[in-house]
Coordinates of C-alpha atoms and ligand atoms in Angstrom, one line a residue:
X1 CA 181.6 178.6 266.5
X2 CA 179.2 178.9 269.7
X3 CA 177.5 181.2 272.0
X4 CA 178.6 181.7 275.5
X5 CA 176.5 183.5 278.3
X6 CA 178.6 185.0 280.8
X7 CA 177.1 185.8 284.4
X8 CA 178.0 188.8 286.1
X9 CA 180.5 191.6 285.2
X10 CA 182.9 192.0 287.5
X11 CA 186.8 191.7 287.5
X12 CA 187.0 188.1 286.4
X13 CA 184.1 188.4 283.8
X14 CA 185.6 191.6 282.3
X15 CA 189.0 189.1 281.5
X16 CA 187.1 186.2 280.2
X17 CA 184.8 188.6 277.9
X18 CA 188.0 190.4 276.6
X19 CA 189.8 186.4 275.7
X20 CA 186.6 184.9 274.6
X21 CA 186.7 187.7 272.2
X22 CA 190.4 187.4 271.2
X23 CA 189.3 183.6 270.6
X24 CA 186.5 184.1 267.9
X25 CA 187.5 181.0 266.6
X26 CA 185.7 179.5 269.4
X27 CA 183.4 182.0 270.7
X28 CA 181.4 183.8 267.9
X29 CA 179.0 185.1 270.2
X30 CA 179.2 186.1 274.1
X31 CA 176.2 187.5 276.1
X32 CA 177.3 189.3 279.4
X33 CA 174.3 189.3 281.9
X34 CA 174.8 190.7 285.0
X35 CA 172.3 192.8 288.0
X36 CA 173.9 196.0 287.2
X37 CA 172.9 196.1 282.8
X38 CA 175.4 199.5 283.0
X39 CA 178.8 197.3 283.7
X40 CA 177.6 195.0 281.0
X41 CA 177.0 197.9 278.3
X42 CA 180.5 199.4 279.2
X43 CA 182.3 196.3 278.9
X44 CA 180.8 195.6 275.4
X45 CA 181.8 199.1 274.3
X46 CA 185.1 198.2 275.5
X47 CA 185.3 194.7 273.8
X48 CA 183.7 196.2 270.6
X49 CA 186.3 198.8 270.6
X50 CA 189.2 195.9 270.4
X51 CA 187.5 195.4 266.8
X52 CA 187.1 191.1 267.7
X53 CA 184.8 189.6 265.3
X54 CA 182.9 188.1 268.1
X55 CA 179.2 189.8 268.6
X56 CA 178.8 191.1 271.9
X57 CA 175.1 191.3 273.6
X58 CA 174.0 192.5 276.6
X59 CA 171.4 191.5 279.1
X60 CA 170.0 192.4 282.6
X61 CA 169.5 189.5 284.7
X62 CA 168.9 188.6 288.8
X63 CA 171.3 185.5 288.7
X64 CA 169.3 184.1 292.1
X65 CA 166.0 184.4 290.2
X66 CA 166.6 180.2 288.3
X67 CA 163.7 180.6 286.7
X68 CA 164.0 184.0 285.3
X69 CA 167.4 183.1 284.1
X70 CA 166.0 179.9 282.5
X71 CA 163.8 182.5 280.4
X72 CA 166.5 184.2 279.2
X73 CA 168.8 181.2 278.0
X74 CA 165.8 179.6 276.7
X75 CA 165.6 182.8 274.3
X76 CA 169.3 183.2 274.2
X77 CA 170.3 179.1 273.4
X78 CA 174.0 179.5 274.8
X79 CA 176.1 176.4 274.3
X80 CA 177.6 177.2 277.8
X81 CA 176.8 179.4 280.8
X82 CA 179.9 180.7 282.7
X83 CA 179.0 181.5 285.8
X84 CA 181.4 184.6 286.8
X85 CA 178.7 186.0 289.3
X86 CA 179.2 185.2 293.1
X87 CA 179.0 181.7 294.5
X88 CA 175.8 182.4 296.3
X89 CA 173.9 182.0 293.1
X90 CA 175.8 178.8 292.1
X91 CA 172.9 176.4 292.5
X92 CA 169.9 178.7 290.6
X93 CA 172.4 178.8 287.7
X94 CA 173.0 175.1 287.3
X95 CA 169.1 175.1 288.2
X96 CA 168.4 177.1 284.9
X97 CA 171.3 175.6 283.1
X98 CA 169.0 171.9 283.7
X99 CA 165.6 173.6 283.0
X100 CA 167.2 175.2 280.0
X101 CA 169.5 172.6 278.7
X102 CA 172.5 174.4 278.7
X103 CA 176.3 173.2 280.0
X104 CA 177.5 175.0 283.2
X105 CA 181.4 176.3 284.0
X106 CA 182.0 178.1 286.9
X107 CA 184.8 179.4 289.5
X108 CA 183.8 179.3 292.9
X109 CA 181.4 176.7 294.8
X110 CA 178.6 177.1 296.2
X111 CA 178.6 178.8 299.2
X112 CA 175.5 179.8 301.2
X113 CA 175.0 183.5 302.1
X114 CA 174.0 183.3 305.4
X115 CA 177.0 180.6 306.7
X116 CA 180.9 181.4 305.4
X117 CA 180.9 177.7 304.9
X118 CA 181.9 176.1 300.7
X119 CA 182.2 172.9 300.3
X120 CA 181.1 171.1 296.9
X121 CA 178.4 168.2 298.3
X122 CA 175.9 171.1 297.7
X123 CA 177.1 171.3 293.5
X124 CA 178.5 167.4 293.9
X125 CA 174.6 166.4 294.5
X126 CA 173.3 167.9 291.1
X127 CA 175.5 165.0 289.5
X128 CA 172.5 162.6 288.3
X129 CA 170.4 165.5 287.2
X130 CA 173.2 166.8 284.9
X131 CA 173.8 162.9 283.9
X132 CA 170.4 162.6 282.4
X133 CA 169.8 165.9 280.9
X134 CA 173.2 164.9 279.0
X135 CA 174.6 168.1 280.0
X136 CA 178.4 168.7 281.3
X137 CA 178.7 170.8 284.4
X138 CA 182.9 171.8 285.0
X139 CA 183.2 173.0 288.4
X140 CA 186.1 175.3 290.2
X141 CA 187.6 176.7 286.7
X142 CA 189.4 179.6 287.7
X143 CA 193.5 179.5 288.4
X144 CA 192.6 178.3 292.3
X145 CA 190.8 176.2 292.3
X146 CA 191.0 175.8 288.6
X147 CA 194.9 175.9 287.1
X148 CA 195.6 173.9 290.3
X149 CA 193.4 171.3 289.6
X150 CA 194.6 170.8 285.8
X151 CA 198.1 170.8 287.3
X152 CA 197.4 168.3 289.6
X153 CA 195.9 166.0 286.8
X154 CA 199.4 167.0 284.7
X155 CA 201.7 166.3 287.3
X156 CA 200.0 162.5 288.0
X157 CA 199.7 161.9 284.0
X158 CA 203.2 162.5 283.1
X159 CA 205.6 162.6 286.1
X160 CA 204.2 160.0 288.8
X161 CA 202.8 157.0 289.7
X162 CA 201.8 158.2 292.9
X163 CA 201.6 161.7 294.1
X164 CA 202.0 161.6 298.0
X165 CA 201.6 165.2 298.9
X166 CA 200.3 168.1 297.0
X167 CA 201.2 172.5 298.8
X168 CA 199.5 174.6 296.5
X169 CA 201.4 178.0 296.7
X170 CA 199.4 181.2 296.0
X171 CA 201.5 184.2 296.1
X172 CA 200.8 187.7 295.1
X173 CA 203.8 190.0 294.8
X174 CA 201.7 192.8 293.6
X175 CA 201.9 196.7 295.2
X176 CA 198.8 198.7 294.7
X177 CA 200.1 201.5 297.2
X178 CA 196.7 201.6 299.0
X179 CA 196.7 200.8 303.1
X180 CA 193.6 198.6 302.7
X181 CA 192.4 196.5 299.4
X182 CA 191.0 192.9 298.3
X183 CA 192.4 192.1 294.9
X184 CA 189.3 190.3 294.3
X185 CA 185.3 190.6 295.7
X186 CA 185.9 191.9 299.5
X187 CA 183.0 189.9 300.6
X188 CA 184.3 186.4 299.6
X189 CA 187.4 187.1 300.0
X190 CA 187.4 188.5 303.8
X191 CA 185.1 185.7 304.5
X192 CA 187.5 183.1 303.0
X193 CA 190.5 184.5 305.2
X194 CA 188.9 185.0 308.2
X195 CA 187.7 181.2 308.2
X196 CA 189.3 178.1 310.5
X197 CA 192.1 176.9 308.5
X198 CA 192.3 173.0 307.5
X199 CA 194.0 170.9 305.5
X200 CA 194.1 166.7 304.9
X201 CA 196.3 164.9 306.1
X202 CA 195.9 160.8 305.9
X203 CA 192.4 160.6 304.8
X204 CA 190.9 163.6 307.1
X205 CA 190.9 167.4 307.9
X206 CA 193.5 169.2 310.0
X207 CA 191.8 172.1 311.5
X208 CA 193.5 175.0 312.2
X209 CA 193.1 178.4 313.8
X210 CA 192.5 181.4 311.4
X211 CA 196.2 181.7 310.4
X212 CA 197.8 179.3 312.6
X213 CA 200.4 178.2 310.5
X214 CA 203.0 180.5 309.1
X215 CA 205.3 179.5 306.7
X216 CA 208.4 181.6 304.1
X217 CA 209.1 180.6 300.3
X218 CA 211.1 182.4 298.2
X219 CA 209.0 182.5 294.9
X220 CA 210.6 182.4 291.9
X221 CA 210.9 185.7 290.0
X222 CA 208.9 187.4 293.2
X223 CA 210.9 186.3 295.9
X224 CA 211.0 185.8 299.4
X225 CA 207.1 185.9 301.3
X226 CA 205.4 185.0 304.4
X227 CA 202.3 182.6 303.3
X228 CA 199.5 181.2 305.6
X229 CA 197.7 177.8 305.6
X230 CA 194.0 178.1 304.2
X231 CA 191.4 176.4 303.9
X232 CA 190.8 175.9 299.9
X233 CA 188.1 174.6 297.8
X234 CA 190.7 172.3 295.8
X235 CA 191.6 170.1 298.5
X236 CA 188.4 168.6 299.1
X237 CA 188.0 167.7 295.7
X238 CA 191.7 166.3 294.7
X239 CA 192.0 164.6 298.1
X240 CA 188.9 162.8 296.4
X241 CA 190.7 162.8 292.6
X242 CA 194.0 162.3 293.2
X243 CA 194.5 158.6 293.8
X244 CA 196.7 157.7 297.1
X245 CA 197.3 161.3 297.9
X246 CA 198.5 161.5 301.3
X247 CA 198.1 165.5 302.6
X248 CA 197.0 168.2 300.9
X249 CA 197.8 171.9 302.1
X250 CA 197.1 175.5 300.9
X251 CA 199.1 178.6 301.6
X252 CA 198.6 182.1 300.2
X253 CA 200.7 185.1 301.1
X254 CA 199.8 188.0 302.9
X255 CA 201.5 191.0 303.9
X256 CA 201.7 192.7 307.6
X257 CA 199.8 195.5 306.3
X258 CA 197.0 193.7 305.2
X259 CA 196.6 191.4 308.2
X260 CA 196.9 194.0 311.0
X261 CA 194.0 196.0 309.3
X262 CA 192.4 192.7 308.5
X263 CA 192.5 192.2 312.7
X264 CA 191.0 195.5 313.3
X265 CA 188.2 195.3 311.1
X266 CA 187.5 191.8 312.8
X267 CA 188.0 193.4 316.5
X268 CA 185.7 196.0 315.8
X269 CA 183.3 193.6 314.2
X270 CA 183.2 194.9 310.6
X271 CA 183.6 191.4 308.8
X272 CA 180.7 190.1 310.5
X273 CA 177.9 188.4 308.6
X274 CA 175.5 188.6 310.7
X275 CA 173.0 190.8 310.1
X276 CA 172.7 194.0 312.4
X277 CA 170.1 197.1 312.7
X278 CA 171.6 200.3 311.7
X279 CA 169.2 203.1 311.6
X280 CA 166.1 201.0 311.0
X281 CA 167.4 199.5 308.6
X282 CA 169.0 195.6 308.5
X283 CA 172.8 196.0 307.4
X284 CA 175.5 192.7 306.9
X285 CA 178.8 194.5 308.1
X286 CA 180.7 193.1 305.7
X287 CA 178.5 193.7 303.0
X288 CA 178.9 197.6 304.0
X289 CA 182.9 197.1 304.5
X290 CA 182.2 195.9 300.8
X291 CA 180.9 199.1 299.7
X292 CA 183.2 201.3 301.6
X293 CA 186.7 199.3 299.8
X294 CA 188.1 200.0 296.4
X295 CA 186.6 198.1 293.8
X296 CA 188.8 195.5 293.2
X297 CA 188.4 196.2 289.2
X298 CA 189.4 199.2 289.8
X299 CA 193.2 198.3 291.3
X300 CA 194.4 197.2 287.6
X301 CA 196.1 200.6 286.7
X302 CA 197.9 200.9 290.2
X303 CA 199.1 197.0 290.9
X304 CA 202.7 197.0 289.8
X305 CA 204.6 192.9 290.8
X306 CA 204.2 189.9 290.0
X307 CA 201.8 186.9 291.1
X308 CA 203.3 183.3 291.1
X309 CA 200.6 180.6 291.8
X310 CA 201.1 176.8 291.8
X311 CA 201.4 173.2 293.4
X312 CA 204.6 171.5 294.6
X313 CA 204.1 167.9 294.4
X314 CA 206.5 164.7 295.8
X315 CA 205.7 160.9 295.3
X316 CA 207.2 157.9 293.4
X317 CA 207.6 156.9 289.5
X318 CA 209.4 153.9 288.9
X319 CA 210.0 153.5 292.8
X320 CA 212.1 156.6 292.7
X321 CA 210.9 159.4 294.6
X322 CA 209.9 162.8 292.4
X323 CA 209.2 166.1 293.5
X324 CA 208.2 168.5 290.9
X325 CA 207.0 172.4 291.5
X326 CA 204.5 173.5 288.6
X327 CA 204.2 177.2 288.5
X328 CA 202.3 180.5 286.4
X329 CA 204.2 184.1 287.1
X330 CA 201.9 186.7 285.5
X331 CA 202.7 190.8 285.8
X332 CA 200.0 193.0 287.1
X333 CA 200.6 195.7 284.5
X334 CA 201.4 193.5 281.7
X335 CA 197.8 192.3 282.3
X336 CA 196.7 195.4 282.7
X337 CA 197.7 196.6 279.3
X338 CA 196.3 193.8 277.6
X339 CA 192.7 193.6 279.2
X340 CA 192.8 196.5 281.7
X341 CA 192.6 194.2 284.5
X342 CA 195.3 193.2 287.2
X343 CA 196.7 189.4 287.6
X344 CA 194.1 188.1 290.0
X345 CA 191.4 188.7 287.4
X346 CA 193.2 187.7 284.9
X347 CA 194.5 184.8 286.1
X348 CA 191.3 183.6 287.2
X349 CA 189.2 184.7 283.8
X350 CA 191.8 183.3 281.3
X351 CA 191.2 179.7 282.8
X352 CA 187.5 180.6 282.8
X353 CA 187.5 181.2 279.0
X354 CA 190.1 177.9 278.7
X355 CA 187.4 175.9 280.2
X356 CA 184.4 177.2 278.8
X357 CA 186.1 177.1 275.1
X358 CA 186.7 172.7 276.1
X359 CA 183.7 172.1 276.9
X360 CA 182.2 174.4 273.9
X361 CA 183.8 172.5 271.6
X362 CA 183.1 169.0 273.0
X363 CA 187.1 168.0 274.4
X364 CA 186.0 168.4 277.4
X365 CA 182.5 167.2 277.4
X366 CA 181.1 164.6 279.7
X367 CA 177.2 164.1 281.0
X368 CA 177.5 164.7 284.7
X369 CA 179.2 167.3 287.5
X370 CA 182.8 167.4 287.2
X371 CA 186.3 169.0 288.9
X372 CA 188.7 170.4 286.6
X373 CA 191.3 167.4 287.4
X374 CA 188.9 164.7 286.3
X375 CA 189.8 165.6 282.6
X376 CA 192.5 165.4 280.4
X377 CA 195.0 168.1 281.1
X378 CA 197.1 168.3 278.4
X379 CA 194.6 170.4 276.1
X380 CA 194.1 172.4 278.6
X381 CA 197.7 173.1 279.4
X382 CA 198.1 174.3 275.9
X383 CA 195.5 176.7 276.2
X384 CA 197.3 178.7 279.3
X385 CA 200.5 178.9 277.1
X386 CA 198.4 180.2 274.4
X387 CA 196.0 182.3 275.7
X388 CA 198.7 184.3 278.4
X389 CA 199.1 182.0 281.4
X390 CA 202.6 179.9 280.3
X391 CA 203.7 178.1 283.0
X392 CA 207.5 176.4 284.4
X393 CA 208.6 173.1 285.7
X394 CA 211.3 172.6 288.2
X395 CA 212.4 169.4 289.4
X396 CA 214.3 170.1 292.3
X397 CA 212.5 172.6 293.8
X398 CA 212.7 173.8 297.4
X399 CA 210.0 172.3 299.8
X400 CA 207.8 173.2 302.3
X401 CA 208.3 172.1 305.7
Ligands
NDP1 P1 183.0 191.0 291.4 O1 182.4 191.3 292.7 O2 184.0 191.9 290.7 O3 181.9 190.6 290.3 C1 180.8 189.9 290.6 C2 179.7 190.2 289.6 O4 178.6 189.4 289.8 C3 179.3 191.7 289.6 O5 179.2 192.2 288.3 C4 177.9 191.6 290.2 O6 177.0 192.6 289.8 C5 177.4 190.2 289.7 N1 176.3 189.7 290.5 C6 176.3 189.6 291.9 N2 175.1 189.1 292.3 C7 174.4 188.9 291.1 C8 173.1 188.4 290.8 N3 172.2 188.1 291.8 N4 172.7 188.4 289.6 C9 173.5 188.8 288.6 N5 174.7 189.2 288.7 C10 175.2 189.3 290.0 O7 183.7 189.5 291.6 P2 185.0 188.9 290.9 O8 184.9 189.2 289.4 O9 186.2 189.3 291.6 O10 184.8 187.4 291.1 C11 183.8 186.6 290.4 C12 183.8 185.2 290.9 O11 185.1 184.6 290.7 C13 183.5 185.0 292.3 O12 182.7 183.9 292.5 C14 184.9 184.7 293.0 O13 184.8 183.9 294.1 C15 185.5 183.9 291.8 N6 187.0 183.9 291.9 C16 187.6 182.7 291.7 C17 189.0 182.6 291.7 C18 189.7 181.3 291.4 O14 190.9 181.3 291.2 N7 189.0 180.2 291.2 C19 189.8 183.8 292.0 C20 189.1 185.0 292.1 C21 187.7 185.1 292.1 P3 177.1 194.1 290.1 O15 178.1 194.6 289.1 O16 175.8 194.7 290.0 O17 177.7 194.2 291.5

């Protein structure tokens, strides 16, 4: 049994606090540490309440502050951090996670506050540091990037020599009957949406306007949406993974709704990051769009659909060509019973736990800074039937254009 830290308290870390818990087997002990030491109290209070036999601590801590946080994992001795704060404080985590000798798992790469640029050279470049300490760091382990990846790695282990082109589908089907919400941090999320699109094609990047490229699929078991080509942090590291790959795309739905407020908000300049003076005071618009939006964690008891995330892959086995569509649906309110959450949390902390949980107990344990897709998938494809993320195969499946 170990002893995961778990950083921040939000959506996400709310799920993988609630499965860690249901997998005591695993974790006997979890320590949420987040800015705001209230969330954290009133998640253990919750968890307690589910009667697990995994002890619950909490902790306040200021994630950016390495040094601090090497202080309190030095007290602490986690076997694993899992970083469920906000990709801005990516690199002082792992920085305390070296100075403190503890393995790193997170969700979201580093992205720097003042640019709405991630890319992974910034976590890539920690590799030799982790190497020598002996320590594993498992990067991107949420359902996308995350799930994706490990799908990825599944599809090329069992069902192809070569996988020539990967669309990763992200669809939410969910309702949560309000004009205006992000179903996951409205910072990082506006700033993801708002960016260039791009995508690789024959060994380079694609760039596309904001939303260029409009697409339909009928999702299984959702049905029929309008997705968009994104840029993703998945494709820059399976383009790099996935040997012989020839494009890579990324598409997530959106509705009319949400992208005509979405283009107001950006006329009017409220997703802006720069910083502006308001009163005397310095304010990032977006941050204060942030504050003014519904807490995403606070959409679980009103999301009723479906989401249905996954990767349709063709290439070759045996010189015969393959294409194969590998696919999660997971119910907003199911989830919601279960953990209180809705899907996108869910589907993003489950994975979190899966991975953490590996490289607790050593399957997935390598010295050095890794993607999801760089290990074995099949342990970890067990773990999403078991702990609520079963997935389908279909072999013929329609494809994108
Ligand atoms: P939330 O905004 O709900 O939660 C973030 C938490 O981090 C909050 O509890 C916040 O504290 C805490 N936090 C922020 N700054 C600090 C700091 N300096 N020190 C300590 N704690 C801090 O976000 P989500 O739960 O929705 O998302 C969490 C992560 O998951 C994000 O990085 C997001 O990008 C990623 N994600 C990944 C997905 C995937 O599929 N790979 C999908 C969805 C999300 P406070 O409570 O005080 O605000």
């Amino acid at each position: 049994m170990g002893r995961v830290l778990i950083i921040g308290c939000g959506g996400v870390a709310s799920v993988a606090a609630h499965k860690c818990c249901q997998n005591s087997e695993v974790f006997g002990e979890v320590m949420v540490a987040s800015r705001t030491k209230g969330k954290c109290d009133a998640l253990k209070a919750r968890l307690d309440a589910t009667g697990t036999p995994t002890a619950v601590y909490t902790q306040r801590v200021d994630a950016s502050d390495a040094a601090a946080l090497a202080a309190l994992m030095r007290e602490y001795r986690p076997d694993v951090a899992l970083n469920l704060a906000l990709p801005y404080q990516d690199l002082s985590i792992m920085d305390a996670c070296l100075e403190a000798g503890v393995h790193y798992v997170d969700t979201a790469n580093y992205e720097p506050p003042d640019t709405a640029k991630f890319e992974y050279s910034w976590q890539w470049a920690y590799r030799s540091r982790f190497e020598e300490a002996g320590l594993t760091a498992l990067l991107g382990c949420g359902f996308d990037p995350g799930v994706t990846g490990v799908f990825s790695a599944y599809a090329q282990k069992h069902y192809f020599d070569v996988i020539r082109t990967i669309d990763i589908l992200d669809c939410n089907g969910g309702d949560h009957g309000l004009p205006f919400a992000t179903n996951f941090n409205p910072e990082i999320n506006i700033r993801e949406v708002t960016a260039p699109g791009s995508y690789w094609e024959d060994g380079a990047w694609v760039h596309t306007a904001p939303m260029e490229i409009k697409r339909g699929y009928d999702f299984p078991q959702v049905g029929p949406r309008d997705m968009y080509l994104l840029h993703h942090e998945e494709i820059e590291s399976l383009a790099v993974n996935i040997k012989g790959v020839r494009r890579i795309r990324f598409f997530m739905t959106f509705g009319e709704s949400y992208l005509t407020h979405l283009r107001c908000l950006e006329n009017v300049g409220m997703t802006s990051i720069k910083p502006i003076e308001y009163n005397g005071m310095e304010i990032v618009p977006l941050q204060f769009l942030k504050a003014v939006l519904p807490d995403p964690a606070s959409l679980g008891e009103r999301t009723r659909g479906k989401t249905n995330i996954g990767c349709v892959f063709t290439g070759e086995k045996g010189g015969r060509p393959v294409n194969y569509y590998l696919y999660n649906v997971c119910d907003h309110q199911e989830c919601y019973r279960e953990v209180g959450s809705q899907a996108i949390s869910y589907t993003t902390g489950v994975p979190a736990m899966i991975g953490a949980g590996l490289v607790m107990t050593g399957a997935w344990r390598r010295p050095g800074v890794y993607n999801v897709e760089e290990f074995d998938p099949d342990p970890f494809m067990d773990g999403l039937g078991k702990w609520g993320l079963p997935w389908t195969e279909d072999f013929s499946p329609v494809l994108v254009d």
